[in-house]
Tab-separated table of C-alpha atoms in Angstrom:
chain	number	residue	atom	x	y	z
E	1096	THR	CA	-0.153	-0.053	-0.179
E	1097	PHE	CA	0.939	3.717	-0.530
E	1098	ILE	CA	1.106	4.295	3.398
E	1099	ARG	CA	3.758	1.462	3.515
E	1100	ASN	CA	5.946	2.286	0.226
E	1101	ALA	CA	7.476	5.453	0.943
E	1102	THR	CA	9.492	5.208	-2.559
E	1103	LEU	CA	6.366	4.530	-4.499
E	1104	PHE	CA	4.348	7.253	-3.131
E	1105	THR	CA	6.989	9.540	-3.488
E	1106	GLN	CA	7.223	8.864	-7.157
E	1107	ARG	CA	3.441	9.473	-7.448
E	1108	ILE	CA	3.810	12.899	-5.888
E	1109	ALA	CA	7.185	13.949	-7.816
E	1110	ALA	CA	5.181	13.072	-11.043
E	1111	ALA	CA	2.519	15.598	-10.047
E	1112	VAL	CA	4.894	18.038	-8.929
E	1113	ASP	CA	6.713	17.705	-12.082
E	1114	HIS	CA	3.189	18.235	-14.109
E	1115	VAL	CA	2.392	21.255	-12.273
E	1116	GLN	CA	5.687	22.977	-12.719
E	1117	SER	CA	5.542	22.366	-16.514
E	1118	LEU	CA	2.003	24.181	-16.783
E	1119	PRO	CA	1.861	27.598	-18.177
E	1120	ASN	CA	1.978	30.875	-16.059
E	1121	VAL	CA	3.481	28.693	-13.384
E	1122	ASP	CA	6.415	29.682	-11.183
E	1123	GLU	CA	8.201	26.361	-10.911
E	1124	THR	CA	10.048	27.923	-7.860
E	1125	LYS	CA	7.150	28.526	-5.898
E	1126	VAL	CA	5.306	24.639	-5.841
E	1127	ALA	CA	4.176	23.360	-2.531
E	1128	ILE	CA	2.570	19.946	-1.720
E	1129	LEU	CA	-0.435	19.913	0.615
E	1130	GLY	CA	-1.709	16.566	2.072
E	1131	PHE	CA	-4.453	15.411	4.371
E	1132	CYS	CA	-4.853	12.445	6.145
E	1133	LEU	CA	-3.191	9.918	3.955
E	1134	GLY	CA	-2.420	12.298	1.628
E	1135	GLY	CA	-0.361	13.985	4.971
E	1136	THR	CA	1.605	10.834	5.149
E	1137	GLY	CA	2.683	11.060	1.811
E	1138	VAL	CA	4.350	14.467	2.366
E	1139	VAL	CA	6.251	13.153	5.084
E	1140	HIS	CA	7.286	10.313	2.817
E	1141	TYR	CA	8.066	12.754	0.319
E	1142	ILE	CA	10.556	14.958	2.263
E	1143	ASN	CA	11.992	11.839	3.334
E	1144	VAL	CA	12.705	10.224	0.158
E	1145	ALA	CA	13.064	13.313	-2.072
E	1146	GLY	CA	14.063	16.111	0.215
E	1147	GLU	CA	17.305	16.606	-1.031
E	1148	LYS	CA	15.917	16.521	-4.708
E	1149	GLU	CA	16.589	20.420	-6.239
E	1150	GLY	CA	14.095	21.629	-8.095
E	1151	GLY	CA	11.066	19.816	-6.536
E	1152	ALA	CA	8.495	21.194	-4.035
E	1153	ALA	CA	9.475	24.136	-2.379
E	1154	ALA	CA	7.356	23.805	0.565
E	1155	ALA	CA	5.214	21.082	2.233
E	1156	VAL	CA	2.227	21.118	4.349
E	1157	SER	CA	0.754	17.865	6.042
E	1158	ILE	CA	-2.381	18.124	7.745
E	1159	HIS	CA	-3.535	15.039	10.389
E	1160	PRO	CA	-1.369	12.495	8.767
E	1161	SER	CA	-0.714	8.953	9.947
E	1162	LEU	CA	1.929	8.485	11.558
E	1163	LEU	CA	1.173	5.213	13.692
E	1164	GLY	CA	3.854	2.635	13.652
E	1165	ALA	CA	7.436	2.784	12.040
E	1166	TRP	CA	7.779	4.564	8.767
E	1167	ASP	CA	11.081	5.102	6.588
E	1168	LYS	CA	13.607	7.524	7.850
E	1169	PRO	CA	15.223	10.435	6.009
E	1170	LEU	CA	17.526	9.299	3.147
E	1171	GLY	CA	19.386	12.539	2.983
E	1172	LYS	CA	18.915	15.878	4.219
E	1173	ILE	CA	15.322	17.526	3.971
E	1174	ASN	CA	15.888	21.002	2.152
E	1175	ILE	CA	12.014	21.453	1.841
E	1176	PRO	CA	10.576	23.916	4.734
E	1177	SER	CA	7.665	21.943	6.192
E	1178	ILE	CA	4.333	22.310	8.556
E	1179	PHE	CA	2.605	19.834	10.347
E	1180	LEU	CA	-0.870	20.414	11.520
E	1181	THR	CA	-2.314	17.735	13.899
E	1182	GLY	CA	-4.921	16.970	16.755
E	1183	GLY	CA	-4.548	16.385	20.397
E	1184	ASN	CA	-6.925	13.657	20.127
E	1185	ASP	CA	-5.823	11.879	17.100
E	1186	PHE	CA	-4.224	8.264	18.180
E	1187	LEU	CA	-2.466	8.318	14.547
E	1188	THR	CA	-0.203	11.210	15.556
E	1189	GLY	CA	0.158	10.712	19.121
E	1190	PRO	CA	2.988	12.265	21.476
E	1191	GLN	CA	5.386	9.294	20.915
E	1192	ALA	CA	4.835	9.474	17.030
E	1193	MET	CA	5.552	13.214	17.046
E	1194	ALA	CA	8.651	12.769	19.168
E	1195	SER	CA	9.908	10.440	16.465
E	1196	LEU	CA	9.130	12.926	13.722
E	1197	GLU	CA	10.490	15.884	15.332
E	1198	GLY	CA	13.854	13.778	15.887
E	1199	ASP	CA	13.625	12.772	12.209
E	1200	MET	CA	13.203	16.485	11.069
E	1201	THR	CA	16.253	17.548	13.691
E	1202	SER	CA	18.843	15.133	12.561
E	1203	ALA	CA	17.991	15.694	8.779
E	1204	SER	CA	16.148	19.080	8.113
E	1205	THR	CA	18.499	22.199	6.658
E	1206	VAL	CA	15.836	24.619	6.688
E	1207	GLU	CA	12.706	25.670	9.093
E	1208	TRP	CA	9.920	23.667	10.193
E	1209	GLU	CA	7.073	23.569	12.584
E	1210	THR	CA	4.436	21.763	14.021
E	1211	ASN	CA	0.690	22.942	15.323
E	1212	ARG	CA	-1.065	20.971	17.795
E	1213	TYR	CA	-4.707	21.444	18.582
E	1214	ALA	CA	-6.674	20.611	21.587
E	1215	LYS	CA	-9.384	17.799	21.939
E	1216	ILE	CA	-9.313	17.469	18.242
E	1217	ASP	CA	-9.756	13.969	16.422
E	1218	HIS	CA	-8.351	12.757	13.290
E	1219	ALA	CA	-9.843	14.100	10.012
E	1220	PHE	CA	-10.803	17.285	11.461
E	1221	THR	CA	-10.586	19.208	8.350
E	1222	ASN	CA	-12.933	17.065	6.589
E	1223	TRP	CA	-16.650	18.382	6.696
E	1224	PHE	CA	-17.861	15.086	5.307
E	1225	ALA	CA	-16.685	13.386	8.604
E	1226	GLU	CA	-19.428	14.358	10.755
E	1227	THR	CA	-18.032	13.395	14.083
E	1228	ALA	CA	-14.521	14.397	13.316
E	1229	TYR	CA	-14.777	17.390	11.715
E	1230	ASN	CA	-14.240	20.782	13.831
E	1231	ALA	CA	-14.826	23.852	12.444
E	1232	ARG	CA	-12.623	25.866	14.638
E	1233	ALA	CA	-9.591	23.709	14.150
E	1234	ASP	CA	-10.210	23.641	10.265
E	1235	GLU	CA	-10.145	27.422	9.748
E	1236	ARG	CA	-7.229	27.872	12.398
E	1237	SER	CA	-4.884	25.167	10.639
E	1238	TRP	CA	-5.932	26.475	7.289
E	1239	ASN	CA	-4.891	30.214	8.270
E	1240	SER	CA	-1.708	28.598	9.587
E	1241	MET	CA	-1.066	26.844	6.314
E	1242	ARG	CA	-1.911	30.106	4.374
E	1243	THR	CA	0.462	32.422	6.204
E	1244	PHE	CA	3.203	29.481	6.339
E	1245	LEU	CA	2.923	29.521	2.667
E	1246	ALA	CA	2.939	33.231	1.966
E	1247	ASP	CA	6.072	33.461	4.110
E	1248	LYS	CA	7.868	30.648	2.148
E	1249	PHE	CA	7.012	32.271	-1.035
E	1250	GLY	CA	7.826	35.908	-0.254
E	1251	GLN	CA	4.515	37.544	0.411
E	1252	SER	CA	4.833	38.325	4.065
E	1253	ASP	CA	7.277	39.771	5.944
E	1254	GLU	CA	8.158	38.317	9.550
E	1255	SER	CA	10.284	41.390	10.250
E	1256	SER	CA	7.127	43.441	10.522
E	1257	TYR	CA	6.961	42.142	13.878
E	1258	SER	CA	10.548	43.207	14.936
E	1259	TRP	CA	11.512	46.393	16.741
E	1260	GLU	CA	14.238	47.866	14.548
E	1261	SER	CA	15.297	50.852	16.715
E	1262	ALA	CA	14.900	49.514	20.264
E	1263	SER	CA	18.334	50.368	21.262
E	1264	GLN	CA	17.558	53.923	20.590
E	1265	LEU	CA	14.329	54.250	22.095
E	1266	ASP	CA	14.089	55.686	25.803
E	1267	LEU	CA	10.822	54.020	26.965
E	1268	TRP	CA	10.210	56.404	29.930
E	1269	SER	CA	10.059	59.239	27.776
E	1270	GLU	CA	6.727	61.053	26.831
E	1271	ASP	CA	7.714	61.467	23.220
E	1272	CYS	CA	9.347	58.128	22.846
E	1273	CYS	CA	6.489	56.443	20.419
E	1274	GLU	CA	4.006	58.277	18.509
E	1275	GLY	CA	0.374	57.678	19.027
E	1276	VAL	CA	0.727	55.945	22.296
E	1277	ALA	CA	0.200	57.260	26.135
E	1278	PHE	CA	2.139	55.837	29.098
E	1279	VAL	CA	1.262	55.197	32.596
E	1280	ASP	CA	4.420	54.552	34.894
E	1281	HIS	CA	3.963	52.604	38.027
E	1282	GLY	CA	7.131	52.619	39.852
E	1283	PRO	CA	9.961	51.611	40.662
E	1284	ASP	CA	9.239	50.131	43.991
E	1285	GLU	CA	11.431	49.487	46.349
E	1286	GLU	CA	12.147	46.153	44.998
E	1287	GLY	CA	13.096	47.866	41.483
E	1288	ARG	CA	9.803	46.483	39.915
E	1289	ARG	CA	7.779	48.858	37.493
E	1290	ASP	CA	4.778	48.184	35.929
E	1291	PHE	CA	3.830	50.183	32.669
E	1292	VAL	CA	0.871	50.764	31.105
E	1293	VAL	CA	0.733	51.673	27.468
E	1294	HIS	CA	-2.771	53.029	25.761
E	1295	ALA	CA	-2.946	53.961	22.070
E	1296	GLY	CA	-6.447	54.975	22.123
E	1297	ALA	CA	-5.922	58.476	20.793
E	1298	LYS	CA	-4.236	56.900	17.544
E	1299	TYR	CA	-7.769	55.057	16.834
E	1300	GLY	CA	-9.947	58.013	17.910
E	1301	CYS	CA	-10.203	56.701	21.718
E	1302	PRO	CA	-8.291	59.369	23.439
E	1303	ASP	CA	-9.920	58.853	26.773
E	1304	PRO	CA	-8.169	56.265	28.987
E	1305	SER	CA	-11.458	55.046	30.348
E	1306	CYS	CA	-12.318	53.900	26.506
E	1307	LYS	CA	-13.364	50.022	27.160
E	1308	VAL	CA	-11.067	48.074	24.734
E	1309	PRO	CA	-9.264	44.827	25.000
E	1310	THR	CA	-6.151	44.449	27.371
E	1311	VAL	CA	-3.197	42.495	27.008
E	1312	ILE	CA	-1.158	41.860	30.152
E	1313	ILE	CA	2.705	40.929	29.723
E	1314	LEU	CA	4.386	38.932	32.387
E	1315	PRO	CA	7.933	39.683	31.437
E	1316	ASP	CA	11.394	37.575	31.700
E	1317	LYS	CA	13.241	38.926	34.830
E	1318	SER	CA	16.240	39.748	32.874
E	1319	GLU	CA	17.192	42.991	31.809
E	1320	SER	CA	16.643	42.354	27.991
E	1321	GLY	CA	13.281	40.177	28.927
E	1322	ARG	CA	11.993	43.310	30.731
E	1323	LEU	CA	12.694	45.692	27.800
E	1324	PHE	CA	11.623	43.477	25.445
E	1325	ALA	CA	8.301	43.244	27.398
E	1326	LYS	CA	7.742	46.891	27.492
E	1327	GLN	CA	8.628	47.021	23.456
E	1328	ARG	CA	6.238	44.332	22.821
E	1329	ALA	CA	3.487	46.536	25.049
E	1330	MET	CA	3.858	49.086	22.802
E	1331	GLN	CA	3.955	46.987	19.571
E	1332	ILE	CA	0.497	45.820	20.783
E	1333	ALA	CA	-0.903	48.799	21.584
E	1334	GLN	CA	0.263	50.683	18.160
E	1335	ARG	CA	-0.791	47.678	15.960
E	1336	TYR	CA	-4.073	46.553	17.572
E	1337	GLY	CA	-5.290	49.725	19.211
E	1338	TYR	CA	-5.502	47.338	22.667
E	1339	ARG	CA	-4.423	48.576	25.959
E	1340	THR	CA	-1.316	46.839	27.357
E	1341	TRP	CA	0.037	46.404	30.955
E	1342	VAL	CA	3.733	45.222	31.568
E	1343	SER	CA	3.239	43.313	34.878
E	1344	GLU	CA	6.233	43.233	37.159
E	1345	GLY	CA	4.125	42.479	40.442
E	1346	ASN	CA	4.087	45.956	41.942
E	1347	VAL	CA	0.604	47.098	40.768
E	1348	ALA	CA	-2.320	44.908	41.917
E	1349	ALA	CA	-5.011	43.994	39.342
E	1350	GLY	CA	-7.846	45.596	41.235
E	1351	GLN	CA	-5.756	48.983	41.434
E	1352	TYR	CA	-4.802	48.700	37.561
E	1353	PHE	CA	-8.437	47.852	36.658
E	1354	GLU	CA	-9.857	50.644	38.720
E	1355	GLY	CA	-7.681	53.368	37.091
E	1356	VAL	CA	-8.693	52.455	33.404
E	1357	GLY	CA	-11.221	51.347	31.396
E	1358	TYR	CA	-11.492	47.731	29.965
E	1359	ASP	CA	-13.621	45.317	28.497
E	1360	SER	CA	-13.774	42.502	31.312
E	1361	ALA	CA	-14.607	40.102	28.180
E	1362	LYS	CA	-11.558	40.828	26.444
E	1363	VAL	CA	-8.708	40.323	28.537
E	1364	ALA	CA	-5.436	38.387	27.512
E	1365	LEU	CA	-2.069	37.194	29.377
E	1366	GLU	CA	1.372	36.919	27.338
E	1367	GLY	CA	4.163	35.410	29.460
E	1368	TYR	CA	7.789	35.189	28.217
E	1369	GLY	CA	10.942	33.530	29.990
E	1370	SER	CA	10.227	33.377	33.647
E	1371	GLY	CA	6.870	35.078	33.182
E	1372	ALA	CA	5.886	32.057	31.085
E	1373	GLN	CA	6.068	30.208	34.168
E	1374	ASP	CA	3.799	32.376	36.027
E	1375	ALA	CA	1.628	32.374	33.358
E	1376	LEU	CA	0.920	28.627	33.229
E	1377	ASP	CA	0.693	28.427	36.822
E	1378	PHE	CA	-2.263	30.967	36.532
E	1379	ALA	CA	-3.594	29.187	33.679
E	1380	MET	CA	-3.680	26.018	35.936
E	1381	GLY	CA	-5.529	27.870	38.793
E	1382	GLY	CA	-2.424	29.408	40.777
E	1383	ASN	CA	-2.348	32.959	41.752
E	1384	ILE	CA	0.386	35.773	40.198
E	1385	ALA	CA	1.656	38.431	41.720
E	1386	GLY	CA	-0.257	41.483	41.831
E	1387	ILE	CA	-2.989	39.627	39.800
E	1388	ASP	CA	-5.450	38.770	42.728
E	1389	GLY	CA	-8.923	38.939	41.432
E	1390	GLU	CA	-11.259	36.919	39.430
E	1391	TYR	CA	-10.233	37.951	35.693
E	1392	SER	CA	-11.509	35.708	33.155
E	1393	PHE	CA	-8.868	35.779	30.578
E	1394	LYS	CA	-9.860	34.826	27.143
E	1395	VAL	CA	-5.983	34.119	25.790
E	1396	ILE	CA	-2.988	33.005	27.584
E	1397	SER	CA	-0.202	32.914	25.568
E	1398	ILE	CA	3.150	31.041	26.751
E	1399	PHE	CA	6.398	31.675	24.980
E	1400	GLU	CA	8.339	28.572	25.799
E	1401	VAL	CA	7.673	25.546	28.212
E	1402	PRO	CA	7.964	26.205	31.788
E	1403	GLU	CA	10.363	23.913	33.731
E	1404	ASN	CA	7.832	23.527	36.829
E	1405	ILE	CA	4.508	21.774	35.522
E	1406	THR	CA	2.520	21.667	38.687
E	1407	ALA	CA	-0.524	19.732	39.832
E	1408	VAL	CA	-3.784	21.730	38.697
E	1409	ASN	CA	-5.740	23.422	41.355
E	1410	ASP	CA	-9.152	22.293	39.842
E	1411	ALA	CA	-11.247	24.523	42.545
E	1412	ALA	CA	-9.595	27.473	41.188
E	1413	LEU	CA	-10.459	26.471	37.678
E	1414	THR	CA	-13.726	28.643	37.062
E	1415	TYR	CA	-13.361	29.279	33.304
E	1416	LYS	CA	-11.182	27.767	30.518
E	1417	PRO	CA	-9.000	30.240	28.702
E	1418	GLN	CA	-7.655	29.473	25.187
E	1419	ILE	CA	-3.934	28.468	26.234
E	1420	LEU	CA	-1.399	29.049	23.427
E	1421	ILE	CA	2.223	27.569	23.860
E	1422	SER	CA	5.050	28.762	21.257
E	1423	SER	CA	7.577	26.299	22.000
E	1424	GLY	CA	11.723	25.993	20.468
E	1425	VAL	CA	12.472	22.872	19.623
E	1426	ASP	CA	16.012	23.266	20.705
E	1427	GLY	CA	15.030	24.976	23.900
E	1428	ASP	CA	12.428	22.889	25.377
E	1429	GLY	CA	12.507	18.902	25.381
E	1430	MET	CA	9.890	16.833	23.796
E	1431	ALA	CA	9.562	14.995	27.159
E	1432	ASP	CA	8.920	18.225	28.730
E	1433	VAL	CA	6.185	19.292	25.924
E	1434	ILE	CA	4.521	15.376	26.665
E	1435	LYS	CA	4.242	16.063	29.946
E	1436	LEU	CA	2.732	19.701	29.679
E	1437	GLU	CA	0.274	18.411	26.989
E	1438	SER	CA	-0.816	15.503	29.050
E	1439	THR	CA	-1.549	17.899	32.247
E	1440	ILE	CA	-3.562	20.232	30.075
E	1441	MET	CA	-5.166	17.518	28.718
E	1442	GLY	CA	-6.138	16.365	32.318
E	1443	MET	CA	-7.784	20.115	32.814
E	1444	ASP	CA	-9.937	19.659	29.672
E	1445	ALA	CA	-8.201	22.935	28.651
E	1446	ASN	CA	-8.629	24.834	25.515
E	1447	TYR	CA	-5.064	24.464	24.109
E	1448	GLU	CA	-2.561	24.843	21.095
E	1449	ILE	CA	0.869	23.804	21.135
E	1450	ASN	CA	3.195	25.349	18.228
E	1451	ARG	CA	7.047	23.923	17.953
E	1452	TYR	CA	9.704	25.959	15.886
E	1453	SER	CA	12.850	24.303	14.556
E	1454	ASP	CA	16.379	25.488	15.228
E	1455	THR	CA	14.651	27.789	17.875
E	1456	SER	CA	15.715	27.934	22.046
E	1457	ALA	CA	14.892	29.903	25.007
E	1458	ASN	CA	13.740	33.878	24.368
E	1459	PHE	CA	13.271	33.076	20.672
E	1460	THR	CA	11.195	36.334	20.161
E	1461	ASP	CA	13.323	38.767	22.077
E	1462	TRP	CA	14.864	40.829	19.515
E	1463	ASN	CA	17.460	42.280	22.062
E	1464	ASP	CA	18.900	39.052	23.317
E	1465	LEU	CA	22.651	39.364	22.953
E	1466	ASP	CA	23.280	35.751	23.150
E	1467	GLY	CA	21.756	35.222	20.026
E	1468	SER	CA	18.586	33.138	20.897
E	1469	TYR	CA	16.309	35.641	18.763
E	1470	ASN	CA	14.634	33.780	15.837
E	1471	ALA	CA	13.158	36.095	13.215
E	1472	ILE	CA	11.370	33.407	11.648
E	1473	ALA	CA	9.883	31.700	14.524
E	1474	ALA	CA	9.007	35.112	16.490
E	1475	GLY	CA	7.210	36.194	13.191
E	1476	ARG	CA	5.183	32.650	13.107
E	1477	SER	CA	4.419	32.835	16.520
E	1478	PHE	CA	3.154	36.447	16.892
E	1479	GLU	CA	1.219	35.702	13.610
E	1480	THR	CA	-0.864	32.864	15.700
E	1481	VAL	CA	-1.110	35.220	18.415
E	1482	GLU	CA	-2.667	37.931	16.251
E	1483	SER	CA	-4.985	35.523	14.775
E	1484	LEU	CA	-6.087	34.213	18.048
E	1485	TYR	CA	-6.778	38.204	19.164
E	1486	ARG	CA	-8.685	38.315	16.065
E	1487	GLU	CA	-11.053	35.384	16.813
E	1488	MET	CA	-11.289	35.898	20.498
E	1489	PHE	CA	-11.908	39.723	20.471
E	1490	GLY	CA	-13.653	40.100	17.084
E	1491	GLU	CA	-11.717	42.955	15.762
E	1492	PHE	CA	-8.603	45.283	15.811
E	1493	TYR	CA	-9.558	48.596	17.267
E	1494	TRP	CA	-10.528	50.368	15.120
E	1495	GLU	CA	-8.938	49.320	11.894
E	1496	ILE	CA	-10.463	45.823	10.940
E	1497	PRO	CA	-14.658	45.476	10.826
E	1498	PRO	CA	-15.871	42.701	13.365
E	1499	GLN	CA	-16.242	38.965	11.938
E	1500	THR	CA	-19.487	37.711	13.766
E	1501	GLU	CA	-19.394	34.413	11.782
E	1502	SER	CA	-16.980	31.821	10.645
E	1503	PRO	CA	-16.856	31.172	7.094
E	1504	THR	CA	-18.957	28.057	6.065
E	1505	PRO	CA	-17.028	25.107	4.532
E	1506	VAL	CA	-17.593	24.875	0.952
E	1507	PRO	CA	-17.875	21.346	-0.827
E	1508	PRO	CA	-15.369	20.831	-3.539
E	1509	SER	CA	-18.288	20.479	-6.047
E	1510	THR	CA	-19.671	23.843	-5.330
E	1511	GLN	CA	-16.418	25.932	-5.133
E	1512	ALA	CA	-15.806	28.524	-7.892
E	1513	PRO	CA	-13.606	27.251	-10.761
E	1514	ALA	CA	-9.915	28.454	-10.655
E	1515	PRO	CA	-8.992	31.491	-12.602
E	1516	SER	CA	-7.930	31.122	-16.212
E	1517	GLY	CA	-4.751	29.650	-16.824
E	1518	ALA	CA	-4.365	28.066	-13.254
E	1519	SER	CA	-5.206	24.480	-12.384
E	1520	LEU	CA	-5.023	21.980	-9.330
E	1521	SER	CA	-3.660	18.505	-9.705
E	1522	THR	CA	-4.776	15.869	-7.014
E	1523	VAL	CA	-3.931	12.698	-5.888
E	1524	THR	CA	-7.095	11.005	-4.317
E	1525	THR	CA	-7.439	7.299	-2.588
E	1526	ALA	CA	-10.685	5.441	-1.611
E	1527	SER	CA	-10.321	6.916	1.737
E	1528	SER	CA	-13.135	10.145	1.525
E	1529	CYS	CA	-10.609	11.980	4.216
E	1530	ALA	CA	-7.351	11.409	2.189
E	1531	LEU	CA	-6.352	14.051	-0.085
E	1532	LEU	CA	-3.251	15.415	-1.652
E	1533	ALA	CA	-2.722	18.346	-3.473
E	1534	VAL	CA	-0.105	20.197	-5.281
E	1535	ALA	CA	-0.646	24.065	-4.772
E	1536	TYR	CA	1.317	26.797	-6.365
E	1537	PHE	CA	1.198	30.253	-7.230
E	1538	LEU	CA	0.854	31.807	-10.541
E	1539	SER	CA	3.987	33.817	-11.645
E	1540	MET	CA	3.541	37.750	-11.442
């Protein structure tokens, strides 16, 4: 069968790639392979067998593949950027299978790759004909991740748009530091802790600090670089989305903060970096954070790197279920810790998403990191994911983007609009209704 014959499967896929590259108006350097279910397994076979081949697929996307049991290991280097999107409840891509896949990719890949894992999601979650398995939210989030991944690989987006190019030249405590934002500086206290509030409402037609807008609380790493990054990230969020941001080092109680400014209690998020990631995870599991001592129902808790201490869950404190987003560096966080974390948050019946990035260690988002840990690709991808989650949970970015009240309805293939003139799509299907492998490409401009 195809699933056990990597060479035969790869030959079929390679023939489809060659055909698409030969079509008129196709940029042969911008062809990607996209596989669902058995097709996703085919993608894994292709990169393992033909990953070193020049002139083949330029990118690979594998969605809910079957990785159960043993499969052929890479025959050489893998030079194809790849992404793997799987469900947390999918027995065909369980933790041990993902650990094996990560091991293969780490040893063989010469380019970036990543994995996205969605909580409580079964196999075939994108197949709208599979009534019990289909999950509209996971389908939409995985599609968005695939779309932005391919846009990155084909030069249609810019990860550097999330960086802070002139960070070293900014006086963060200056009134005229950054156009369009207002500051509230709490501190420093006797222990040197300094909380920092940013409000960009004036830029978006909301000059009064009492305006009720979404709020993002940032728990910084305790290093000087980490604290500087957190303040820059706070200004970035305020300027980019129009949200209010609060960098919390613990010297201002949440009650005091929320009394002083307007905020939408249904739209509060938490971001934790470095040592702050530990605090964020503890809070997600029902613990407490210094200064955040009230009943605040965070819609989103974003954790950047897997904390070292994964403590028991305080069930009594879990009065709500936020969306937990974990962005993890493959080089910085061991797979054993990731498996332990996933097992723990699965036991909480939590809503979570774990994204893993290759060639990435701790502090990979910190563009001030003098040790060279900053990874622009992984940072850009992780911030793209956070941005999509904010859009989903908060509805819009103030005041630039209209609200999205409904998720797009899946359209069966028989009713989809025809491809534009000069374009086509080659597919390889099997008898299984959930198995599809498509060769996708961009028209040359």
